[in-house]
Coordinates of C-alpha atoms in Angstrom, one line a residue:
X1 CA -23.8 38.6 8.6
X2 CA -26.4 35.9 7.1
X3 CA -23.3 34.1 5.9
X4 CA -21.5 34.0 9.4
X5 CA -24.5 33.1 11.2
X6 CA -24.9 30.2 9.2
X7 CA -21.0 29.5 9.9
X8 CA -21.5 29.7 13.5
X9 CA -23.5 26.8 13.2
X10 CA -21.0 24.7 11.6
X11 CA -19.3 23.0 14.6
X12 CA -22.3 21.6 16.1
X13 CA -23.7 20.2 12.9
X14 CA -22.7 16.3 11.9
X15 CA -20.5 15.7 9.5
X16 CA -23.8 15.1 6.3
X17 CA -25.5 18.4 7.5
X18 CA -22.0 20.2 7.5
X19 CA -21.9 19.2 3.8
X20 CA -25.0 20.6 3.3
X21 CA -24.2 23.4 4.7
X22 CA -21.4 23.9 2.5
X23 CA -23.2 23.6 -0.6
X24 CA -26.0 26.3 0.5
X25 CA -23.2 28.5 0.9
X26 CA -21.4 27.8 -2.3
X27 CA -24.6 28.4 -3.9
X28 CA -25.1 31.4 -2.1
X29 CA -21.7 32.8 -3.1
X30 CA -20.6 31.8 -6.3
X31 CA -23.8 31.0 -8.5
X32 CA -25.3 34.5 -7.4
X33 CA -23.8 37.3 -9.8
X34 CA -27.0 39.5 -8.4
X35 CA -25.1 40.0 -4.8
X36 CA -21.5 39.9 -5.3
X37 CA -19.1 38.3 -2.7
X38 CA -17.4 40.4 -0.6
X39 CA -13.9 39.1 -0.2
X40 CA -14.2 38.4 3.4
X41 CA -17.2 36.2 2.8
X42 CA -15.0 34.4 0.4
X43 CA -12.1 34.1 2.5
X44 CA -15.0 32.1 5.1
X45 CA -16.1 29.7 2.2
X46 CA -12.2 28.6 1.8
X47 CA -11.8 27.7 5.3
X48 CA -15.2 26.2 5.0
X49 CA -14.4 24.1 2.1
X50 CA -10.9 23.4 4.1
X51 CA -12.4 22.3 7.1
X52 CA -15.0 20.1 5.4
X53 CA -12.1 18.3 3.1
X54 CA -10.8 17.5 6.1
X55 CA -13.4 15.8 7.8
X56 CA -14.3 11.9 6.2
X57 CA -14.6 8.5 8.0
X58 CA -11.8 7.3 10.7
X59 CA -11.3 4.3 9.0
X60 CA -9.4 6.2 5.9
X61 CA -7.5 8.7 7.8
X62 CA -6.2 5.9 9.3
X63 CA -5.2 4.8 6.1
X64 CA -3.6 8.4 5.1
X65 CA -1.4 7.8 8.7
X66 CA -0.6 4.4 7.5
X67 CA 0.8 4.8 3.6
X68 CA 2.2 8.3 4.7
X69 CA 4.5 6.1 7.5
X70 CA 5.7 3.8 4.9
X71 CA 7.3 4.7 1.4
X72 CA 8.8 1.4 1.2
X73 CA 7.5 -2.5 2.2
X74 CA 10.2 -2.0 4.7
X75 CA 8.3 1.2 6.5
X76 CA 5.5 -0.8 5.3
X77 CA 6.3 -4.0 7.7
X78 CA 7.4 -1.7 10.5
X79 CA 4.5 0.3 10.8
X80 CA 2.3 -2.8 10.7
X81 CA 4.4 -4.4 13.6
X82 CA 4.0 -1.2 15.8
X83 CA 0.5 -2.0 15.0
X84 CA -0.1 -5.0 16.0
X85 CA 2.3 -4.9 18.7
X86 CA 0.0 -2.3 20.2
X87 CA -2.4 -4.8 20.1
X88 CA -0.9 -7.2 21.7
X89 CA 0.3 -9.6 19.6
X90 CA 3.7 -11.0 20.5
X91 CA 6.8 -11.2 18.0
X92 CA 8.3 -14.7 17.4
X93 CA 11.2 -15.7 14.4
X94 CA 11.1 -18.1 11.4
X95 CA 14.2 -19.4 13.4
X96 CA 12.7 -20.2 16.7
X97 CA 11.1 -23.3 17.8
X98 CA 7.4 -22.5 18.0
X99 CA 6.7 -25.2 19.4
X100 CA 7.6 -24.0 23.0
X101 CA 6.0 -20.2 21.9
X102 CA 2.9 -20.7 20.3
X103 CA -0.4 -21.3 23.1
X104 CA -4.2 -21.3 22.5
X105 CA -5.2 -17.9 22.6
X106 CA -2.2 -16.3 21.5
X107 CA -1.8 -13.7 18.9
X108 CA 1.7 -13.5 17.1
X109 CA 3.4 -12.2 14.3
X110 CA 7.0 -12.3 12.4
X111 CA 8.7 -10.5 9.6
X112 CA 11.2 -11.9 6.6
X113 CA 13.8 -10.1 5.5
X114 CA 12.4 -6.8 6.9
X115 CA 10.0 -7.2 3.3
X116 CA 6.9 -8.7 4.3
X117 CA 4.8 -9.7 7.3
X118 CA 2.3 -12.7 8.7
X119 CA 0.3 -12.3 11.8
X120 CA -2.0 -14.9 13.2
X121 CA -4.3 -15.7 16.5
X122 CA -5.1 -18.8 17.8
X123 CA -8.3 -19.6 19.3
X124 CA -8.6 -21.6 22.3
X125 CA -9.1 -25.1 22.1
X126 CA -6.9 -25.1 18.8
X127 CA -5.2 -28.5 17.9
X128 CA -3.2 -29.4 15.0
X129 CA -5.1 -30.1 11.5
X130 CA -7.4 -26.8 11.9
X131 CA -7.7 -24.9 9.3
X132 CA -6.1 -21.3 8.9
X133 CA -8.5 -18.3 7.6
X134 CA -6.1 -16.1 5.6
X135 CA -6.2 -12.5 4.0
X136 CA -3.3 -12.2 1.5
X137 CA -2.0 -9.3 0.5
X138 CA 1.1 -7.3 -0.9
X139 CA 3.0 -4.2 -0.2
X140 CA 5.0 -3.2 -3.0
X141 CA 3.9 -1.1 -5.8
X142 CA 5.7 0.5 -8.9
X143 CA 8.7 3.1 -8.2
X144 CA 12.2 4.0 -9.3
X145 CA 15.3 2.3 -7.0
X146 CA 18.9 3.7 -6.5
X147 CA 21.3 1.4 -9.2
X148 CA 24.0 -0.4 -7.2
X149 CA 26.3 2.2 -8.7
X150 CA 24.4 5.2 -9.6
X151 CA 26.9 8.1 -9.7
X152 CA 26.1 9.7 -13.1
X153 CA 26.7 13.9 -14.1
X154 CA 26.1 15.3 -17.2
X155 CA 26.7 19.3 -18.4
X156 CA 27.0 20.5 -14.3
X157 CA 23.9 18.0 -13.5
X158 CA 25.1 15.4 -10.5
X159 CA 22.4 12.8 -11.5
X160 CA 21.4 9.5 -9.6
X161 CA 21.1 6.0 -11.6
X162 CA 17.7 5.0 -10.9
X163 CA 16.2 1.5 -12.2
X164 CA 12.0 0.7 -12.7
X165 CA 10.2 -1.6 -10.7
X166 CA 6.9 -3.1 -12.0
X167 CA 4.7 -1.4 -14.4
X168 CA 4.8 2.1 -13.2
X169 CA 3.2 4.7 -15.0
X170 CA 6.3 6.6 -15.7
X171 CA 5.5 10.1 -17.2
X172 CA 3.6 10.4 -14.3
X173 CA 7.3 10.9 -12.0
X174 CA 8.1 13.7 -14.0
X175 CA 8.4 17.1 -12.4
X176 CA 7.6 15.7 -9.0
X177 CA 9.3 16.8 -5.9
X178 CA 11.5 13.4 -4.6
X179 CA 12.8 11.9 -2.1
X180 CA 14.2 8.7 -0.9
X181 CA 13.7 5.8 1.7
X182 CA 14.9 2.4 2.2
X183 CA 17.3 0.4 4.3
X184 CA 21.3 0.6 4.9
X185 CA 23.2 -1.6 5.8
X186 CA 25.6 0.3 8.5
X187 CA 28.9 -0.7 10.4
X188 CA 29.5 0.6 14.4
X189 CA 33.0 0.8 15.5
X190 CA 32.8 -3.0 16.9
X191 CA 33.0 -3.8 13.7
X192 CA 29.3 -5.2 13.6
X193 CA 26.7 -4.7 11.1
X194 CA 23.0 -3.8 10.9
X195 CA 20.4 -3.2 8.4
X196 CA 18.9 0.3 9.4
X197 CA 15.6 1.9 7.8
X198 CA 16.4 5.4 6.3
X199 CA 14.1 8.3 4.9
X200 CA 14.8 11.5 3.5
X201 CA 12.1 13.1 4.1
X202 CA 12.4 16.3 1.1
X203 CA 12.2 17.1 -2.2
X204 CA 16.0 16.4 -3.4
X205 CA 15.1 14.1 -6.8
X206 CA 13.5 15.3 -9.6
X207 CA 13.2 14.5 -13.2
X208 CA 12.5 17.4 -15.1
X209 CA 10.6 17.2 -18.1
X210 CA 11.7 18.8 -21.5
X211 CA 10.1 22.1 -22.0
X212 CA 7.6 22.0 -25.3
X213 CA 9.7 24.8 -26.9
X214 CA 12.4 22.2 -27.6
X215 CA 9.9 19.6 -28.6
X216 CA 6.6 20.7 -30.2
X217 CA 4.7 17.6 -30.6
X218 CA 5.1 16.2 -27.1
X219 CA 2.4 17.8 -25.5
X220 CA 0.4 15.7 -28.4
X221 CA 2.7 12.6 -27.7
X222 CA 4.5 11.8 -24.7
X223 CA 7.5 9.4 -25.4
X224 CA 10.8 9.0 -23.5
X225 CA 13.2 6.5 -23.0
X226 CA 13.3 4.9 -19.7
X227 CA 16.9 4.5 -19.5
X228 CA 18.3 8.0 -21.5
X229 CA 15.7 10.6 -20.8
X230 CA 14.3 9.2 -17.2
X231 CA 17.3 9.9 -15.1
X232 CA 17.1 12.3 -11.8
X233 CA 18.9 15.5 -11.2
X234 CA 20.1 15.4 -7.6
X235 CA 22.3 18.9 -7.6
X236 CA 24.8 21.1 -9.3
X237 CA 28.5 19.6 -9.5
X238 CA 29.5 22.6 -7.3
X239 CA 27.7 21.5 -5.0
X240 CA 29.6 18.1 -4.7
X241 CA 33.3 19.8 -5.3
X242 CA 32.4 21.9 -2.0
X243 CA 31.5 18.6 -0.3
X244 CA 34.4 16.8 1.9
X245 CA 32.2 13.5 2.5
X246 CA 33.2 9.7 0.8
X247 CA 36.9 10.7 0.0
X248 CA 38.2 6.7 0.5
X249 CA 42.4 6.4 0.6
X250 CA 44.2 3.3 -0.4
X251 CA 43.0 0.1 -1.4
X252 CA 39.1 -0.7 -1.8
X253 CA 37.5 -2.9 0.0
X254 CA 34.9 -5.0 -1.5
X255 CA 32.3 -4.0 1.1
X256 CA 33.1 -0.4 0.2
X257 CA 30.5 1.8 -2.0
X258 CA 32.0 5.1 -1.5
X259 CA 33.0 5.3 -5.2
X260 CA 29.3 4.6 -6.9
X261 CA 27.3 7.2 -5.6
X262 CA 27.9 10.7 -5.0
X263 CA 30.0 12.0 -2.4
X264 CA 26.9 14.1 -1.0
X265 CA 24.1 11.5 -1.2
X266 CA 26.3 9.2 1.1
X267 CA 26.3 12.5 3.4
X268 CA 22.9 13.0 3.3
X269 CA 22.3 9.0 4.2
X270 CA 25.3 9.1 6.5
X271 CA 23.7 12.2 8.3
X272 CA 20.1 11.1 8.8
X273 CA 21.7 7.8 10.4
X274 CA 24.0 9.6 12.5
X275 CA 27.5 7.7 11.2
X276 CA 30.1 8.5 9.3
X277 CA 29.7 8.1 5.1
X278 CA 32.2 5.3 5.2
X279 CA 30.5 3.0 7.9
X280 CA 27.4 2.6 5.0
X281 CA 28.6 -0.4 3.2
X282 CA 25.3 -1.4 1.3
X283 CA 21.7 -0.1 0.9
X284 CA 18.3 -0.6 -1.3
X285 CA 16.6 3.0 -1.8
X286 CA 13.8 3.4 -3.8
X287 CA 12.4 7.2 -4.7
X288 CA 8.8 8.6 -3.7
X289 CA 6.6 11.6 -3.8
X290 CA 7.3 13.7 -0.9
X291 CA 3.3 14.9 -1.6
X292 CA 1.1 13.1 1.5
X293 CA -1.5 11.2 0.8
X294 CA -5.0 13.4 1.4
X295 CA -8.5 12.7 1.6
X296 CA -10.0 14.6 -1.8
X297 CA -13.5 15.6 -3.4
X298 CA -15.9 17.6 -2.6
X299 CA -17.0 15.5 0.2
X300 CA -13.5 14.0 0.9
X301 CA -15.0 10.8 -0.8
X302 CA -11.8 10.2 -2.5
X303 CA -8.2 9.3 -1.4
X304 CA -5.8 10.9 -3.9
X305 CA -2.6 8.9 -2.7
X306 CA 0.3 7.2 -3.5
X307 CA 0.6 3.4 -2.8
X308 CA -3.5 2.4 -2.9
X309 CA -2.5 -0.7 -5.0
X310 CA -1.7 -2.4 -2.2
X311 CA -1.4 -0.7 1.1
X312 CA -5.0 -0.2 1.4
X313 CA -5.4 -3.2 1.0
X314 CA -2.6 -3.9 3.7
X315 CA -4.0 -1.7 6.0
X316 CA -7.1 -2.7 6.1
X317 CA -5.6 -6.5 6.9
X318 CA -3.8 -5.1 9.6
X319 CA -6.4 -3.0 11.2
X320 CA -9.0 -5.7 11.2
X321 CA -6.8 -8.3 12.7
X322 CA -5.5 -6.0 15.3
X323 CA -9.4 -4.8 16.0
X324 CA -10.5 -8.6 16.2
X325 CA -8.1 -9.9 18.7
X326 CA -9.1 -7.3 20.7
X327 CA -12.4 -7.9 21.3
X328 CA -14.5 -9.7 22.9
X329 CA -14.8 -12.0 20.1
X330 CA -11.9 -13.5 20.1
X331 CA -11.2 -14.9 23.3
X332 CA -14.3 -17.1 22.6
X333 CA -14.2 -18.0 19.1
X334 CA -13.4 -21.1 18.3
X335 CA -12.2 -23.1 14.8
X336 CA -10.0 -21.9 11.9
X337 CA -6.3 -19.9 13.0
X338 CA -7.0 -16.3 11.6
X339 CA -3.7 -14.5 9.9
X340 CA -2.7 -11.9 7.4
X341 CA -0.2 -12.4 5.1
X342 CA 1.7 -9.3 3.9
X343 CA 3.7 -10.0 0.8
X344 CA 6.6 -8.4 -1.3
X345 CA 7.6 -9.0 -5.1
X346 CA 3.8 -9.0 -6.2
X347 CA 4.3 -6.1 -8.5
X348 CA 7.1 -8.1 -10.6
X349 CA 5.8 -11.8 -10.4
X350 CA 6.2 -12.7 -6.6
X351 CA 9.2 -15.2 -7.3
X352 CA 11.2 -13.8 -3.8
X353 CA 11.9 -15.1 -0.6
X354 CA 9.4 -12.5 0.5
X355 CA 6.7 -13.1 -2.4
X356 CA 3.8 -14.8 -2.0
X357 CA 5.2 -17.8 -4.5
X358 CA 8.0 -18.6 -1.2
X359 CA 7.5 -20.7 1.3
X360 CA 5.9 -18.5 4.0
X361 CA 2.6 -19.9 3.6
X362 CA 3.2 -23.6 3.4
X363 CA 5.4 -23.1 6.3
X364 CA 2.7 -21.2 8.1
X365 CA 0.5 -24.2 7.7
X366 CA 3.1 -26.7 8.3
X367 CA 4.6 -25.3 11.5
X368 CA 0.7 -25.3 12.9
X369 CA 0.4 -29.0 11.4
X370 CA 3.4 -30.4 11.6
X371 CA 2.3 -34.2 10.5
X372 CA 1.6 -34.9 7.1
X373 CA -2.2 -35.5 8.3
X374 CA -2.5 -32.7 10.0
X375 CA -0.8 -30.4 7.6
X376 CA -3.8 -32.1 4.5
X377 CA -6.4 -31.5 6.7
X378 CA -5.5 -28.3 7.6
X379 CA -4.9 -27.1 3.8
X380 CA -8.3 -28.3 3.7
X381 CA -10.1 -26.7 6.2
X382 CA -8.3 -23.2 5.5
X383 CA -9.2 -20.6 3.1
X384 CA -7.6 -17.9 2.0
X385 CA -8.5 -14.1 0.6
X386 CA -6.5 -12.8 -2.1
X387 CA -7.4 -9.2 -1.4
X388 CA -6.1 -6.3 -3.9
X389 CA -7.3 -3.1 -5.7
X390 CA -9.6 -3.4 -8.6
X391 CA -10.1 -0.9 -11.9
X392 CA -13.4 1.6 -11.1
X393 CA -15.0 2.3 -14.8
X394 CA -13.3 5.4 -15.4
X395 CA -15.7 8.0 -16.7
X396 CA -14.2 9.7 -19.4
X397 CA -13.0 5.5 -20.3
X398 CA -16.1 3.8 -19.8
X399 CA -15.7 1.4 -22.9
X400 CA -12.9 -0.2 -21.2
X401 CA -15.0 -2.0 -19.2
X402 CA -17.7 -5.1 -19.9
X403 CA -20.6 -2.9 -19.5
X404 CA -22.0 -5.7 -17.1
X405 CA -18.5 -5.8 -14.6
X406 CA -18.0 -1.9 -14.0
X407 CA -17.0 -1.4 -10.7
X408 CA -17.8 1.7 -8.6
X409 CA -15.3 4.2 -6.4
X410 CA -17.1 3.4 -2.6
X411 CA -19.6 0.3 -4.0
X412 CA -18.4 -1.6 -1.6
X413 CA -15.6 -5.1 -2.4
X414 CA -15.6 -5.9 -5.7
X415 CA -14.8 -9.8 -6.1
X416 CA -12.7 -10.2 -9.7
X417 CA -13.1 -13.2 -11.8
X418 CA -11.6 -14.8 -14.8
X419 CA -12.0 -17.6 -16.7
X420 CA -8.5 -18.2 -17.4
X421 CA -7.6 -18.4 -13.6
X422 CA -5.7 -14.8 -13.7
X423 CA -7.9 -14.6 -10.6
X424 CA -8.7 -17.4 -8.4
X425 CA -12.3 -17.0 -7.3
X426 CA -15.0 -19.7 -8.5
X427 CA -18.8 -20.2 -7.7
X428 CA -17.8 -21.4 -4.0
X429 CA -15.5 -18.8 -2.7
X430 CA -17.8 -15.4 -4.2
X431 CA -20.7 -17.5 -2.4
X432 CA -18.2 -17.2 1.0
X433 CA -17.6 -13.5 0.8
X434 CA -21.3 -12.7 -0.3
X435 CA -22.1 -14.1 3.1
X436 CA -19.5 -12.6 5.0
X437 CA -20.4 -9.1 3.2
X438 CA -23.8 -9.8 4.3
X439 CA -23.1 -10.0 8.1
X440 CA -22.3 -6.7 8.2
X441 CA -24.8 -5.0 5.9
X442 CA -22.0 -4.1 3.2
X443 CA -22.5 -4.5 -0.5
X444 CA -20.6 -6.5 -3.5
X445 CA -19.4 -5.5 -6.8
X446 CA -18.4 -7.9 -9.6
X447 CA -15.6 -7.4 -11.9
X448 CA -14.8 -9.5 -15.5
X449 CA -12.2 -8.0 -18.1
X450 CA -13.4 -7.6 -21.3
X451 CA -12.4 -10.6 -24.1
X452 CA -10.7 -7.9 -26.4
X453 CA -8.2 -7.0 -22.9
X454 CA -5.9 -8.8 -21.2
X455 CA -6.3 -9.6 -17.5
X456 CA -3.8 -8.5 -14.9
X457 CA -3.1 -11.1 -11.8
X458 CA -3.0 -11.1 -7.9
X459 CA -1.0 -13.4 -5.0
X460 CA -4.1 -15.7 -5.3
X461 CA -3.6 -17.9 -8.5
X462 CA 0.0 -19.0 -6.9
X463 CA -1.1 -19.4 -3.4
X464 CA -4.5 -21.5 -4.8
X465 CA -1.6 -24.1 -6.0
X466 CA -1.1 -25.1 -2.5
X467 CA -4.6 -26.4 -2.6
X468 CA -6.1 -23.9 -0.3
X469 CA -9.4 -22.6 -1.8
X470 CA -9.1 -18.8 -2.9
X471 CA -10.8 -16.0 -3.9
X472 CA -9.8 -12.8 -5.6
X473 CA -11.6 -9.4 -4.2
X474 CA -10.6 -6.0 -4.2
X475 CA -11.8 -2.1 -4.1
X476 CA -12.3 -0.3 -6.8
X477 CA -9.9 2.7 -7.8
X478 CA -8.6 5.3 -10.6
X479 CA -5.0 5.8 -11.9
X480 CA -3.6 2.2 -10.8
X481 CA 0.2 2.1 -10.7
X482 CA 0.5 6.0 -11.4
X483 CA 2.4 8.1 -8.9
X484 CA -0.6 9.0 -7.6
X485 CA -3.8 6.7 -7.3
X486 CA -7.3 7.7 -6.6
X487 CA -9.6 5.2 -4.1
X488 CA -12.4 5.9 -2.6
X489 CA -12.4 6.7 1.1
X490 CA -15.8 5.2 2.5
X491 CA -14.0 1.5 0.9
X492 CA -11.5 1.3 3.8
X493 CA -14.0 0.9 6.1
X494 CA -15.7 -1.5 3.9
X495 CA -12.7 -3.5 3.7
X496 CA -12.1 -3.9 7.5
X497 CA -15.7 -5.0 7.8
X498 CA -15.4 -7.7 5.1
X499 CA -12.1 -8.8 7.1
X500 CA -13.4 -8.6 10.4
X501 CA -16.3 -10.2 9.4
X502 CA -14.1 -12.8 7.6
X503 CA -12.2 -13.5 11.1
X504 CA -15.3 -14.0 13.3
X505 CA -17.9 -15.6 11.4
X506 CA -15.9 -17.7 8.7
X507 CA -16.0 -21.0 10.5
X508 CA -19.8 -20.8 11.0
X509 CA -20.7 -20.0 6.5
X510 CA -18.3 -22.7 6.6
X511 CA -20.3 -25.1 8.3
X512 CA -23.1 -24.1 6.5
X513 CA -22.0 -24.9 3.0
X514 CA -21.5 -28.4 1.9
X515 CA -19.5 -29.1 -1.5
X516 CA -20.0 -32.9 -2.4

């Protein structure tokens, strides 16, 4: 009865004293052997422990809503647009002439290629030559993608061709349930076309792993070969002799890829997009884990996830920009176009109409400062975030890191240099975020590789070549590029604010700071 009473207080508690709470009751229960646990006071604790898992800041179950809506950059840009749509901003085309479109005061946005994203407000009083303030991110992480022809079987296994993308942490696929997602290029009886996004939303992938019967040592050592032993199982060939779909008579058409893939993945596609198997003529799938991305730890400090590196990031971006030009703020601001840059490709070198080494920010810049004047002063006058995740020391790992430059799981932005220029940041730009972290209270980590590592690399090094000055930043996380990542869930929040901070008070650090 002690135990329940204490319950009944639960839902009126905030969320700090609910933890507490908690951990009076765990210790009451479990550390106890003198009073056992009755089983219905145990069957309390769980719902206890459930209920308090699920309770952690807005900011990151935003996020979980946000990665969980997009297994692909595709979903990715999509979601973002329904985003910023909602707050207002307008969409305009790389094809249009802006010219006529773009005002003082308005807030816009446009996709490429379906694959990456750049929204931007502009303040009033705006002219030509003003600088743009610019978070860069990307969208893309590590993953397995459908082969152009992937029909494979093997002793009654109907498999599916499947090539990597970046520098995935591949044992880490295995045994997980899979699904896919993507977009499909789709003929309707006009004979038009349209690229559709698709997702299969349950576990029909998988790539089992070889029991340790049939292989003693490889509990000991893990080795396969990405292109022999790293293929999905899909079904059982029965199944695709009973299956009446992507039977093609005659002649083939060049547009036709009803013979390389399976009869009963085209159904499945065919299905969820509500045509016929041979009106999909082309499509780019990628797998994912059908698992959602949760909130995790004890106190639901951590995000166990797929995606972190870089849709937080993204999200964050997104949220912050949307949040600013909808406040007061923004309508009387005045100085340096604000945008977010949402990028493709970064996971493989960003060389891509959609990577951050295309055109989309020089045109960005150009199409605002159309004279070659305007277009130097504005390069100028702009600066530009290079925001990504970062490596948390890892505690059972901890000599991986400098013992100076270890970030922390919810320290706060961690801002990542390197003297060879793998990141972008110099004296001048950490001085610019330390101020904008300052505005809003939040607090900085620094992060150095070791000399005996090598240094991974962000969109900023490439987009700094346009002259814009850059800085690399980040939040720190476990497990980067594994199937599933670990980041910490009080950092989305400090994201936004370093952001939003970056959006409104920019223009005046700016001011402040004079570089001779």
């Amino acid at each position: 009865m002690l135990l329940r009473s204490r319950l009944a207080t639960v839902g009126v508690c905030t969320p700090r004293r609910f933890i507490a709470v908690s951990h009076r009751l765990h210790k009451a229960c479990l550390i106890d052997t003198a009073r056992p646990t009755r089983p219905s006071s145990l069957l309390v604790l769980s719902r206890t422990m459930t209920i308090m898992q699920q309770a952690g800041p807005e900011a990151a179950h935003k996020l979980l809503d946000f990665v969980n809506a997009s297994p692909t950059p595709y979903h990715a840009v999509r979601a973002a647009s329904a985003r910023l749509e909602k707050a207002g901003f307008q969409k305009i085309r790389e094809q249009d002439d802006w010219d006529k479109s773009l005002k003082a005061g308005g807030k816009y946005y446009f996709a490429r290629n379906q694959a990456a994203l750049v929204a931007f407000t502009i303040p009033q009083g705006w002219t030509p030559g003003a600088g743009v303030s610019i978070v860069a991110t990307h969208i893309d992480s590590p993953n397995l993608r459908v082969r152009p022809v992937s029909k494979k079987s093997k002793v009654g296994y109907l498999q599916v061709g499947v090539e990597t993308y970046g520098g995935g942490i591949w044992h880490s696929w295995f045994d997980r349930d899979l699904a896919l997602a993507g977009r499909v290029v789709i003929a309707d009886k006009d004979g038009n076309f349209s690229s559709k996004l698709v997702r299969i939303d349950k576990p029909i992938l998988r790539i089992p792993t070889l029991a340790i019967h049939l292989e003693r040592g490889a509990a000991d050592n893990f080795q396969f070969n990405t292109e022999t032993q790293f293929v999905p199982i899909l079904g059982l060939i029965e199944s695709e002799l009973n299956s009446s779909a992507g039977e093609t008579k005659g002649s083939k058409k060049a547009t036709s890829i009803q013979e390389n893939h399976h009869p009963a993945l085209l159904s499945l596609l065919a299905s969820e997009l509500s045509v016929a198997p041979e009106y999909i003529h082309d499509f780019e799938l990628q797998l994912y884990d059908t698992q959602p991305s949760v909130l995790g730890g004890l106190n639901s400090e951590f995000i166990f996830s797929p995606r972190m590196d870089n849709q937080f990031s993204s999200f964050a971006a997104v949220e912050a920009l949307a949040t600013f030009a909808s406040s007061s703020n923004f309508s009387v601001l005045e100085g340096n176009v604000n945008a977010i840059a949402l990028f493709n490709h970064e996971e493989i070198g960003s060389v891509s109409t959609t990577g951050a080494e295309s055109s989309i920010i020089p045109f960005l810049l150009q199409r605002l400062s159309p004279t070659p004047a305007a277009y130097a002063q504005s390069v100028s006058r702009s600066f530009l975030v290079s925001a990504d995740m970062g490596h948390a020391v890892h505690p059972n790992y901890k000599d991986k890191h400098e013992d100076n430059h270890a970030p922390k799981i919810n320290g706060g932005v961690v801002i990542k240099t390197n003297a060879k220029q793998r990141y972008a940041s110099d004296a001048i730009g950490t001085f610019v975020v330390k101020k904008l972290v300052e505005r809003k209270g939040g607090q900085v980590q620094e992060y150095e590789v070791r000399n005996d590592m090598a240094c991974g690399s962000t969109v900023g090094p490439m987009l700094s070549k346009i002259g814009v000055r850059t800085v690399d930043v980040g939040w720190a996380m476990l497990s980067m590029h594994s199937i599933r990542e670990t980041a910490g869930s009080h950092d989305v929040q400090h994201a936004i604010d370093l952001f939003t901070s970056f959006f409104e008070g920019f223009n005046e650090v700016d001011k402040s700071l004079t570089v001779e």
